[in-house]
Amino acid sequence: MLKLETLISEDELQQRIRELGAQITKDYENKEIIVLCILKGGVMFMTDLVKHIHVPMKMEFMVVSSYGDEYKSSGVVKILKDLDEPIEGKNVLIVEDIIDSGRTLKYIKNILKERNPESIKICTLLDKVEQRETTVDVEYSGFTIGNEFVIGYGLDYKQYYRNIPYIAVNRE
Ligand code: IMP
Ligand code: MG
């Protein structure tokens, strides 16, 4: 068992998510979007975020596996479940739990770009900015955090702890 300490509380998360939703609503005024959740980590964030986005949308889900150990992604990404519909000419908003090295999202974004969407933007809840090993544009970011392994609110350690309603760090 890990010894959990709150890094970002439920209230802080929900407050920031409302702000992000308002900003996204404004930016996509009179447009339709496809909100693409990267499973499994992005699921909690996506379901809360879409409640605050007031433009016509479809929700899509993608499952990718990025090989690596339980702490780090390798950047070698395999698509296990793809979107159900083509995105040609569509505005795609990718919703991710966390960006670390940036490799996973860069890979996903490149694949999706080849499908000729009208636009692709990224919305991440957490961003370990200092850890970036590749450049990837992030249009919406909830919180910048340091180089700590965090869990909860969709984020896992060995697939556990995703259900915790706040972001926690291990203080063992
Ligand atoms: P990147 O490819 O290095 O940007 O890694 C992104 C992925 O690594 C995320 O989608 C998470 O699945 C995982 N990850 C990175 N940092 C953490 C963390 O602190 N806690 C849980 N998962 C993390
Ligand atoms: Mg993960």
Coordinates of N, CA, C and O and ligand atoms in Angstrom, one line a residue:
M1 N 0.8 -1.2 0.0 CA 0.0 0.0 0.0 C 0.9 1.3 0.0 O 1.9 1.3 0.7
L2 N 0.4 2.3 -0.7 CA 1.2 3.5 -0.7 C 0.6 4.4 0.4 O -0.5 4.3 0.8
K3 N 1.5 5.3 0.8 CA 1.1 6.3 1.8 C 0.8 7.6 1.0 O 1.7 8.3 0.5
L4 N -0.5 7.9 0.9 CA -0.9 9.0 0.0 C -1.0 10.4 0.7 O -1.4 10.5 1.8
E5 N -0.5 11.3 0.0 CA -0.7 12.7 0.4 C -1.3 13.5 -0.7 O -0.9 13.4 -1.9
T6 N -2.2 14.4 -0.4 CA -2.9 15.1 -1.4 C -2.0 16.2 -2.0 O -1.3 16.9 -1.3
L7 N -1.9 16.2 -3.4 CA -1.2 17.2 -4.1 C -2.2 18.2 -4.6 O -1.9 19.4 -4.5
I8 N -3.2 17.7 -5.3 CA -4.3 18.6 -5.8 C -5.6 18.1 -5.3 O -6.0 17.0 -5.6
S9 N -6.4 18.9 -4.5 CA -7.6 18.5 -3.9 C -8.7 18.4 -5.0 O -8.6 19.0 -6.0
E10 N -9.8 17.7 -4.5 CA -11.0 17.6 -5.4 C -11.5 19.0 -5.8 O -11.9 19.2 -6.9
D11 N -11.6 19.9 -4.8 CA -12.1 21.2 -5.1 C -11.2 22.0 -6.1 O -11.7 22.7 -7.0
E12 N -9.9 21.9 -5.9 CA -9.0 22.5 -6.8 C -9.1 22.0 -8.2 O -9.1 22.7 -9.2
L13 N -9.2 20.7 -8.3 CA -9.4 20.0 -9.6 C -10.7 20.6 -10.3 O -10.6 21.0 -11.5
Q14 N -11.8 20.5 -9.6 CA -13.1 20.9 -10.2 C -13.1 22.4 -10.6 O -13.7 22.7 -11.6
Q15 N -12.5 23.2 -9.8 CA -12.4 24.6 -10.1 C -11.7 24.9 -11.4 O -12.1 25.6 -12.3
R16 N -10.5 24.2 -11.5 CA -9.7 24.4 -12.7 C -10.4 23.8 -13.9 O -10.3 24.4 -15.0
I17 N -11.1 22.7 -13.7 CA -11.8 22.1 -14.9 C -12.9 23.0 -15.4 O -13.1 23.1 -16.6
R18 N -13.6 23.7 -14.5 CA -14.6 24.6 -14.9 C -14.0 25.7 -15.7 O -14.5 26.1 -16.8
E19 N -12.8 26.2 -15.3 CA -12.1 27.3 -16.1 C -11.7 26.8 -17.5 O -11.9 27.5 -18.5
L20 N -11.1 25.6 -17.5 CA -10.7 25.0 -18.8 C -11.9 24.8 -19.7 O -11.9 25.2 -20.9
G21 N -13.0 24.4 -19.2 CA -14.3 24.2 -19.9 C -14.8 25.5 -20.5 O -15.2 25.6 -21.7
A22 N -14.7 26.5 -19.7 CA -15.2 27.9 -20.2 C -14.3 28.4 -21.3 O -14.7 28.9 -22.3
Q23 N -13.0 28.2 -21.1 CA -12.0 28.6 -22.2 C -12.2 27.9 -23.5 O -12.3 28.5 -24.6
I24 N -12.4 26.6 -23.4 CA -12.6 25.7 -24.5 C -13.9 26.1 -25.2 O -14.0 26.2 -26.5
T25 N -15.0 26.3 -24.4 CA -16.3 26.8 -25.0 C -16.1 28.0 -25.8 O -16.6 28.2 -26.9
K26 N -15.3 29.0 -25.3 CA -15.1 30.2 -26.0 C -14.3 30.0 -27.3 O -14.7 30.6 -28.3
D27 N -13.2 29.3 -27.2 CA -12.4 29.1 -28.3 C -13.0 28.3 -29.5 O -12.7 28.5 -30.6
Y28 N -14.0 27.5 -29.2 CA -14.6 26.7 -30.2 C -16.1 27.2 -30.5 O -16.9 26.5 -31.0
E29 N -16.3 28.4 -30.2 CA -17.6 29.0 -30.4 C -18.1 28.8 -31.9 O -17.3 29.0 -32.8
N30 N -19.3 28.4 -32.1 CA -19.9 28.1 -33.4 C -19.2 27.0 -34.2 O -19.3 26.9 -35.4
K31 N -18.5 26.1 -33.4 CA -17.8 25.0 -34.0 C -18.3 23.7 -33.4 O -18.9 23.8 -32.3
E32 N -18.1 22.6 -34.0 CA -18.4 21.3 -33.4 C -17.1 20.6 -33.2 O -16.1 20.8 -33.9
I33 N -17.0 19.9 -32.1 CA -15.7 19.2 -31.8 C -15.9 17.7 -31.5 O -17.0 17.2 -31.2
I34 N -14.8 17.0 -31.7 CA -14.7 15.6 -31.2 C -13.7 15.6 -30.0 O -12.6 16.0 -30.2
V35 N -14.3 15.3 -28.9 CA -13.4 15.2 -27.7 C -12.9 13.8 -27.6 O -13.7 12.8 -27.5
L36 N -11.6 13.6 -27.7 CA -11.0 12.3 -27.8 C -10.3 12.0 -26.5 O -9.2 12.6 -26.2
C37 N -10.8 11.1 -25.8 CA -10.2 10.7 -24.5 C -9.2 9.6 -24.7 O -9.5 8.6 -25.3
I38 N -8.0 9.8 -24.1 CA -7.0 8.7 -24.2 C -7.2 7.9 -22.9 O -7.0 8.3 -21.8
L39 N -7.7 6.7 -23.1 CA -7.9 5.7 -22.0 C -6.7 5.1 -21.5 O -5.8 4.9 -22.4
K40 N -6.5 4.6 -20.3 CA -7.6 4.8 -19.3 C -7.5 6.1 -18.5 O -8.4 6.6 -17.9
G41 N -6.2 6.6 -18.5 CA -5.9 7.7 -17.6 C -6.8 8.9 -17.7 O -7.1 9.6 -16.7
G42 N -7.3 9.2 -18.9 CA -8.0 10.5 -19.2 C -9.5 10.4 -18.8 O -10.2 11.4 -18.9
V43 N -9.9 9.3 -18.3 CA -11.4 9.1 -18.3 C -12.1 10.0 -17.3 O -13.1 10.6 -17.5
M44 N -11.5 10.1 -16.1 CA -12.2 11.0 -15.0 C -12.2 12.4 -15.5 O -13.2 13.1 -15.3
F45 N -11.0 12.9 -16.0 CA -10.9 14.2 -16.4 C -11.9 14.5 -17.6 O -12.6 15.6 -17.6
M46 N -11.9 13.7 -18.5 CA -12.8 13.9 -19.7 C -14.3 14.0 -19.2 O -15.0 14.9 -19.6
T47 N -14.7 13.1 -18.4 CA -16.1 13.1 -18.0 C -16.5 14.3 -17.2 O -17.6 14.9 -17.4
D48 N -15.6 14.8 -16.4 CA -15.9 16.1 -15.7 C -15.8 17.3 -16.7 O -16.6 18.2 -16.6
L49 N -14.7 17.3 -17.5 CA -14.5 18.4 -18.4 C -15.7 18.7 -19.4 O -16.1 19.8 -19.6
V50 N -16.2 17.6 -20.0 CA -17.2 17.8 -21.0 C -18.5 18.5 -20.5 O -19.2 19.1 -21.2
K51 N -18.7 18.3 -19.2 CA -19.9 18.9 -18.6 C -19.8 20.4 -18.6 O -20.8 21.1 -18.4
H52 N -18.6 21.0 -18.8 CA -18.4 22.4 -18.8 C -18.0 23.0 -20.2 O -17.6 24.1 -20.3
I53 N -18.2 22.1 -21.2 CA -17.9 22.6 -22.6 C -19.3 22.7 -23.3 O -20.0 21.6 -23.4
H54 N -19.7 23.9 -23.7 CA -21.0 24.0 -24.3 C -21.0 24.3 -25.7 O -21.3 25.4 -26.2
V55 N -20.4 23.4 -26.5 CA -20.5 23.4 -28.0 C -20.9 22.0 -28.4 O -20.7 21.0 -27.6
P56 N -21.5 21.8 -29.6 CA -21.9 20.5 -30.0 C -20.6 19.6 -30.1 O -19.6 20.0 -30.6
M57 N -20.8 18.4 -29.5 CA -19.6 17.5 -29.5 C -20.0 16.0 -29.6 O -21.1 15.6 -29.3
K58 N -19.0 15.3 -30.1 CA -19.1 13.8 -30.0 C -17.9 13.4 -29.1 O -16.9 14.1 -29.1
M59 N -18.1 12.3 -28.4 CA -17.0 11.8 -27.6 C -16.5 10.5 -28.3 O -17.2 9.7 -28.7
E60 N -15.2 10.5 -28.3 CA -14.5 9.3 -28.9 C -13.4 8.9 -27.8 O -13.0 9.6 -27.0
F61 N -13.0 7.6 -28.0 CA -12.1 7.0 -27.1 C -11.0 6.3 -27.8 O -11.3 5.7 -28.9
M62 N -9.8 6.4 -27.3 CA -8.7 5.7 -27.9 C -7.9 5.0 -26.8 O -7.7 5.6 -25.7
V63 N -7.6 3.7 -27.0 CA -6.7 3.0 -26.0 C -5.4 2.8 -26.7 O -5.3 2.3 -27.8
V64 N -4.4 3.3 -26.0 CA -3.0 3.1 -26.5 C -2.2 2.4 -25.4 O -2.5 2.6 -24.2
S65 N -1.3 1.6 -25.8 CA -0.3 1.1 -24.7 C 1.0 1.7 -25.1 O 1.5 1.6 -26.2
S66 N 1.6 2.3 -24.1 CA 3.0 2.8 -24.3 C 3.9 1.9 -23.4 O 3.7 1.9 -22.2
Y67 N 4.7 1.2 -24.1 CA 5.5 0.2 -23.4 C 6.5 0.9 -22.5 O 7.1 1.9 -22.8
G68 N 6.7 0.4 -21.3 CA 7.7 1.0 -20.4 C 7.4 0.3 -19.0 O 6.6 -0.6 -18.9
D69 N 8.1 0.8 -18.0 CA 7.8 0.2 -16.7 C 6.6 1.0 -16.1 O 6.0 1.8 -16.7
E70 N 6.3 0.7 -14.8 CA 5.1 1.4 -14.3 C 5.3 2.9 -14.0 O 4.3 3.6 -13.8
Y71 N 6.5 3.4 -14.1 CA 6.7 4.8 -13.8 C 6.9 5.6 -15.1 O 6.7 6.8 -15.1
K72 N 7.4 5.0 -16.1 CA 7.8 5.8 -17.3 C 7.3 5.2 -18.6 O 7.2 4.0 -18.8
S73 N 6.9 6.1 -19.5 CA 6.5 5.6 -20.9 C 7.7 5.5 -21.7 O 8.7 6.2 -21.5
S74 N 7.7 4.6 -22.7 CA 8.9 4.4 -23.6 C 8.8 5.2 -24.8 O 9.7 5.5 -25.5
G75 N 7.5 5.7 -25.2 CA 7.3 6.4 -26.4 C 7.0 5.5 -27.6 O 6.7 5.9 -28.7
V76 N 7.1 4.2 -27.3 CA 6.7 3.2 -28.3 C 5.2 2.9 -28.1 O 4.9 2.3 -27.1
V77 N 4.4 3.4 -28.9 CA 2.9 3.4 -28.7 C 2.2 2.5 -29.6 O 2.5 2.5 -30.8
K78 N 1.3 1.7 -29.1 CA 0.5 0.8 -29.9 C -0.9 1.2 -29.7 O -1.4 1.3 -28.6
I79 N -1.7 1.3 -30.8 CA -3.1 1.6 -30.7 C -3.9 0.3 -30.5 O -3.9 -0.6 -31.3
L80 N -4.5 0.2 -29.4 CA -5.3 -1.0 -29.0 C -6.7 -0.9 -29.4 O -7.4 -1.8 -29.7
K81 N -7.2 0.4 -29.3 CA -8.6 0.7 -29.8 C -8.5 2.1 -30.4 O -8.1 3.0 -29.9
D82 N -9.0 2.1 -31.7 CA -9.0 3.3 -32.4 C -10.3 4.0 -32.3 O -11.3 3.5 -31.8
L83 N -10.4 5.3 -32.8 CA -11.6 6.0 -32.9 C -12.6 5.2 -33.8 O -12.2 4.5 -34.7
D84 N -13.9 5.4 -33.5 CA -15.0 4.8 -34.2 C -15.2 5.4 -35.6 O -15.7 4.8 -36.5
E85 N -15.0 6.7 -35.7 CA -15.3 7.5 -36.9 C -14.1 8.2 -37.4 O -13.2 8.6 -36.7
P86 N -14.1 8.5 -38.7 CA -13.1 9.3 -39.4 C -13.1 10.7 -38.8 O -14.1 11.2 -38.4
I87 N -11.9 11.4 -38.8 CA -11.8 12.7 -38.3 C -11.5 13.8 -39.3 O -11.2 14.9 -39.0
E88 N -11.6 13.3 -40.6 CA -11.3 14.3 -41.7 C -12.2 15.5 -41.6 O -13.4 15.4 -41.5
G89 N -11.6 16.7 -41.6 CA -12.3 17.9 -41.6 C -12.9 18.3 -40.2 O -13.7 19.2 -40.1
K90 N -12.6 17.5 -39.2 CA -13.2 17.7 -37.9 C -12.2 18.4 -36.9 O -11.0 18.4 -37.1
N91 N -12.7 19.1 -35.9 CA -11.9 19.7 -34.9 C -11.8 18.7 -33.7 O -12.7 18.4 -33.0
V92 N -10.5 18.2 -33.5 CA -10.3 17.2 -32.5 C -9.6 17.8 -31.3 O -8.6 18.5 -31.4
L93 N -10.2 17.5 -30.1 CA -9.6 17.9 -28.9 C -9.2 16.7 -28.1 O -10.0 15.9 -27.6
I94 N -7.9 16.5 -28.0 CA -7.4 15.3 -27.3 C -7.3 15.6 -25.8 O -6.8 16.6 -25.4
V95 N -7.9 14.7 -25.0 CA -7.9 14.9 -23.6 C -7.1 13.8 -22.9 O -7.3 12.6 -23.0
E96 N -6.0 14.2 -22.2 CA -5.0 13.3 -21.6 C -4.9 13.6 -20.1 O -5.2 14.7 -19.6
D97 N -4.5 12.6 -19.4 CA -4.3 12.8 -17.9 C -3.1 13.6 -17.6 O -3.1 14.5 -16.8
I98 N -2.0 13.2 -18.2 CA -0.7 13.8 -17.9 C 0.3 13.7 -19.0 O 0.3 12.8 -19.8
I99 N 1.1 14.8 -19.2 CA 2.2 14.7 -20.2 C 3.5 14.8 -19.4 O 3.7 15.6 -18.5
D100 N 4.3 13.8 -19.7 CA 5.6 13.6 -19.0 C 6.7 13.9 -20.0 O 7.0 15.1 -20.3
S101 N 7.2 12.9 -20.7 CA 8.3 13.2 -21.7 C 7.6 13.8 -22.9 O 8.3 14.5 -23.7
G102 N 6.3 13.6 -23.1 CA 5.6 14.1 -24.3 C 5.6 13.1 -25.5 O 5.0 13.4 -26.5
R103 N 6.3 12.0 -25.3 CA 6.4 11.1 -26.4 C 5.1 10.4 -26.8 O 4.8 10.3 -28.0
T104 N 4.3 10.1 -25.8 CA 3.0 9.4 -26.1 C 2.1 10.3 -27.0 O 1.6 9.9 -28.0
L105 N 2.0 11.5 -26.5 CA 1.1 12.4 -27.2 C 1.6 12.9 -28.6 O 0.8 13.0 -29.5
K106 N 2.9 13.0 -28.7 CA 3.5 13.4 -30.0 C 3.2 12.3 -31.0 O 2.8 12.6 -32.1
Y107 N 3.3 11.1 -30.6 CA 3.1 9.9 -31.4 C 1.6 9.9 -31.9 O 1.3 9.8 -33.1
I108 N 0.7 10.1 -30.9 CA -0.7 10.0 -31.2 C -1.1 11.2 -32.1 O -1.8 11.0 -33.1
K109 N -0.6 12.4 -31.8 CA -0.9 13.5 -32.6 C -0.5 13.4 -34.1 O -1.2 13.7 -35.0
N110 N 0.7 12.8 -34.3 CA 1.2 12.6 -35.6 C 0.4 11.6 -36.4 O 0.1 11.8 -37.6
I111 N -0.1 10.6 -35.7 CA -1.0 9.6 -36.4 C -2.3 10.3 -36.8 O -2.7 10.1 -38.0
L112 N -2.8 11.1 -35.9 CA -4.1 11.7 -36.2 C -4.0 12.7 -37.3 O -5.0 12.9 -38.1
K113 N -2.9 13.4 -37.3 CA -2.7 14.5 -38.3 C -2.8 13.9 -39.8 O -3.3 14.6 -40.7
E114 N -2.3 12.7 -39.9 CA -2.4 12.1 -41.2 C -3.8 11.8 -41.7 O -4.0 11.6 -42.9
R115 N -4.7 11.9 -40.8 CA -6.1 11.7 -41.2 C -6.8 13.0 -41.6 O -8.1 13.0 -41.8
N116 N -6.1 14.1 -41.7 CA -6.6 15.4 -42.2 C -7.7 16.0 -41.4 O -8.7 16.4 -42.0
P117 N -7.6 16.1 -40.1 CA -8.6 16.8 -39.4 C -8.5 18.3 -39.7 O -7.4 18.8 -40.2
E118 N -9.5 19.1 -39.4 CA -9.5 20.5 -39.5 C -8.5 21.1 -38.5 O -7.7 22.0 -38.8
S119 N -8.5 20.6 -37.3 CA -7.6 21.0 -36.3 C -7.4 19.9 -35.2 O -8.3 19.1 -35.1
I120 N -6.3 19.9 -34.5 CA -6.0 19.0 -33.4 C -5.5 19.9 -32.3 O -4.4 20.5 -32.5
K121 N -6.1 19.9 -31.1 CA -5.5 20.5 -30.0 C -5.4 19.5 -28.8 O -6.1 18.5 -28.8
I122 N -4.6 19.8 -27.9 CA -4.4 19.0 -26.7 C -4.8 19.6 -25.4 O -4.5 20.8 -25.2
C123 N -5.5 18.9 -24.6 CA -5.9 19.4 -23.3 C -5.4 18.3 -22.3 O -5.9 17.2 -22.3
T124 N -4.5 18.7 -21.5 CA -4.0 17.8 -20.4 C -4.3 18.3 -19.0 O -4.3 19.6 -18.8
L125 N -4.6 17.4 -18.1 CA -4.9 17.9 -16.8 C -3.6 18.3 -16.1 O -3.5 19.3 -15.5
L126 N -2.6 17.4 -16.2 CA -1.3 17.7 -15.6 C -0.2 17.7 -16.6 O -0.2 17.0 -17.6
D127 N 0.8 18.6 -16.3 CA 1.9 18.7 -17.2 C 3.2 18.7 -16.4 O 3.4 19.6 -15.6
K128 N 4.1 17.7 -16.6 CA 5.4 17.8 -16.0 C 6.3 18.4 -17.0 O 7.1 17.8 -17.7
V129 N 6.2 19.7 -17.1 CA 6.9 20.5 -18.1 C 8.4 20.3 -18.2 O 9.0 20.1 -19.2
E130 N 9.0 20.2 -17.0 CA 10.5 20.0 -16.9 C 10.9 18.7 -17.5 O 12.1 18.5 -17.8
Q131 N 10.0 17.7 -17.6 CA 10.4 16.4 -18.0 C 10.4 16.2 -19.6 O 10.7 15.1 -20.1
R132 N 9.9 17.2 -20.3 CA 9.7 17.1 -21.7 C 11.0 16.7 -22.4 O 12.0 17.3 -22.2
E133 N 10.9 15.7 -23.3 CA 12.0 15.2 -24.1 C 11.8 15.4 -25.6 O 12.6 15.1 -26.4
T134 N 10.6 15.9 -25.9 CA 10.3 16.2 -27.3 C 9.3 17.4 -27.3 O 8.6 17.6 -26.3
T135 N 9.3 18.1 -28.4 CA 8.3 19.3 -28.4 C 6.9 18.8 -28.8 O 6.8 18.1 -29.8
V136 N 6.0 19.2 -28.1 CA 4.6 19.0 -28.4 C 3.8 20.2 -27.9 O 3.9 20.6 -26.8
D137 N 3.0 20.7 -28.8 CA 2.2 21.9 -28.4 C 1.0 21.5 -27.6 O 0.3 20.5 -27.9
V138 N 0.9 22.1 -26.4 CA -0.2 21.8 -25.5 C -1.0 23.1 -25.4 O -0.6 24.1 -24.8
E139 N -2.3 23.1 -25.9 CA -3.1 24.3 -25.9 C -3.8 24.5 -24.5 O -4.0 25.7 -24.1
Y140 N -4.1 23.5 -23.8 CA -4.8 23.6 -22.6 C -4.2 22.7 -21.5 O -4.0 21.5 -21.7
S141 N -3.8 23.3 -20.4 CA -3.1 22.6 -19.4 C -3.7 22.9 -18.0 O -3.8 24.1 -17.7
G142 N -4.1 21.9 -17.2 CA -4.7 22.2 -15.9 C -3.7 22.7 -14.9 O -3.8 23.8 -14.3
F143 N -2.7 21.9 -14.6 CA -1.7 22.2 -13.6 C -0.3 21.7 -14.1 O -0.2 20.7 -14.6
T144 N 0.6 22.6 -13.8 CA 2.0 22.2 -14.0 C 2.5 21.6 -12.7 O 2.4 22.2 -11.6
I145 N 3.1 20.4 -12.8 CA 3.6 19.8 -11.6 C 5.1 19.4 -11.8 O 5.6 19.4 -12.9
G146 N 5.8 19.1 -10.7 CA 7.2 18.8 -10.7 C 7.4 17.3 -11.1 O 6.4 16.6 -11.4
N147 N 8.6 16.9 -11.0 CA 8.9 15.5 -11.3 C 8.6 14.5 -10.2 O 9.5 14.0 -9.5
E148 N 7.3 14.3 -10.0 CA 6.9 13.4 -8.9 C 5.9 12.5 -9.5 O 5.1 12.8 -10.4
F149 N 5.9 11.2 -9.1 CA 4.9 10.3 -9.6 C 3.6 10.5 -8.9 O 3.5 10.4 -7.6
V150 N 2.6 10.8 -9.6 CA 1.3 11.1 -9.0 C 0.2 10.0 -9.4 O 0.4 9.4 -10.5
I151 N -0.7 9.9 -8.6 CA -1.8 8.9 -8.8 C -3.2 9.5 -8.4 O -3.2 10.6 -7.8
G152 N -4.2 8.8 -8.9 CA -5.6 9.3 -8.5 C -6.2 10.0 -9.7 O -5.5 10.4 -10.6
Y153 N -7.5 10.2 -9.6 CA -8.3 10.9 -10.6 C -7.9 10.4 -12.0 O -7.7 11.1 -13.0
G154 N -7.9 9.1 -12.2 CA -7.6 8.4 -13.5 C -6.2 7.9 -13.6 O -6.0 6.9 -14.3
L155 N -5.3 8.5 -12.8 CA -3.9 8.1 -12.9 C -3.6 6.9 -12.1 O -4.1 6.8 -10.9
D156 N -2.8 5.9 -12.6 CA -2.7 4.7 -11.9 C -1.2 4.4 -11.4 O -0.3 5.0 -11.9
Y157 N -1.1 3.5 -10.5 CA 0.1 2.9 -10.2 C -0.2 1.4 -10.2 O -1.0 0.9 -9.5
K158 N 0.4 0.7 -11.2 CA 0.1 -0.7 -11.5 C -1.4 -0.9 -11.6 O -1.9 -1.9 -11.1
Q159 N -2.0 0.0 -12.3 CA -3.5 -0.1 -12.6 C -4.4 0.2 -11.4 O -5.6 0.3 -11.5
Y160 N -3.8 0.4 -10.2 CA -4.6 0.7 -9.0 C -4.7 2.3 -8.8 O -3.9 3.0 -9.4
Y161 N -5.5 2.7 -7.9 CA -5.7 4.1 -7.4 C -6.3 5.0 -8.4 O -6.4 6.2 -8.1
R162 N -6.8 4.5 -9.6 CA -7.5 5.4 -10.5 C -8.7 6.1 -10.0 O -9.1 7.2 -10.4
N163 N -9.4 5.4 -9.0 CA -10.6 5.9 -8.5 C -10.6 7.0 -7.4 O -11.6 7.5 -7.0
I164 N -9.4 7.3 -6.9 CA -9.2 8.3 -5.9 C -9.6 9.6 -6.5 O -9.2 10.0 -7.6
P165 N -10.5 10.4 -5.9 CA -11.1 11.6 -6.5 C -10.2 12.8 -6.5 O -10.6 13.9 -6.9
Y166 N -8.9 12.7 -6.0 CA -8.0 13.8 -6.0 C -6.6 13.3 -6.5 O -6.5 12.1 -6.8
I167 N -5.7 14.2 -6.7 CA -4.3 13.8 -7.2 C -3.5 13.7 -5.9 O -3.4 14.6 -5.1
A168 N -2.8 12.6 -5.9 CA -2.0 12.3 -4.7 C -0.6 11.9 -5.1 O -0.3 11.5 -6.2
V169 N 0.3 12.1 -4.1 CA 1.7 11.6 -4.3 C 2.0 10.5 -3.2 O 1.3 10.5 -2.1
N170 N 2.9 9.7 -3.4 CA 3.3 8.7 -2.4 C 4.3 9.2 -1.5 O 5.4 9.7 -1.9
R171 N 4.1 9.2 -0.2 CA 5.0 9.6 0.8 C 5.4 8.5 1.7 O 5.1 8.4 2.9
E172 N 6.1 7.5 1.1 CA 6.4 6.3 1.9 C 7.8 6.5 2.5 O 8.7 6.9 1.7
Ligands
IMP1 P1 4.9 10.5 -21.8 O1 4.9 9.7 -23.0 O2 6.3 10.4 -21.1 O3 4.5 11.9 -21.9 O4 4.0 9.7 -20.7 C1 2.7 10.0 -20.6 C2 2.0 8.8 -19.9 O5 2.8 8.2 -18.9 C3 0.7 9.2 -19.3 O6 -0.4 9.0 -20.1 C4 0.7 8.2 -18.1 O7 0.0 7.0 -18.4 C5 2.1 7.9 -17.7 N1 2.6 8.8 -16.6 C6 3.5 9.7 -16.7 N2 3.8 10.3 -15.4 C7 2.9 9.7 -14.6 C8 2.6 9.8 -13.2 O8 3.2 10.6 -12.5 N3 1.6 9.0 -12.7 C9 0.9 8.1 -13.5 N4 1.2 7.9 -14.8 C10 2.1 8.7 -15.3
MG2 MG -0.8 5.2 -17.4

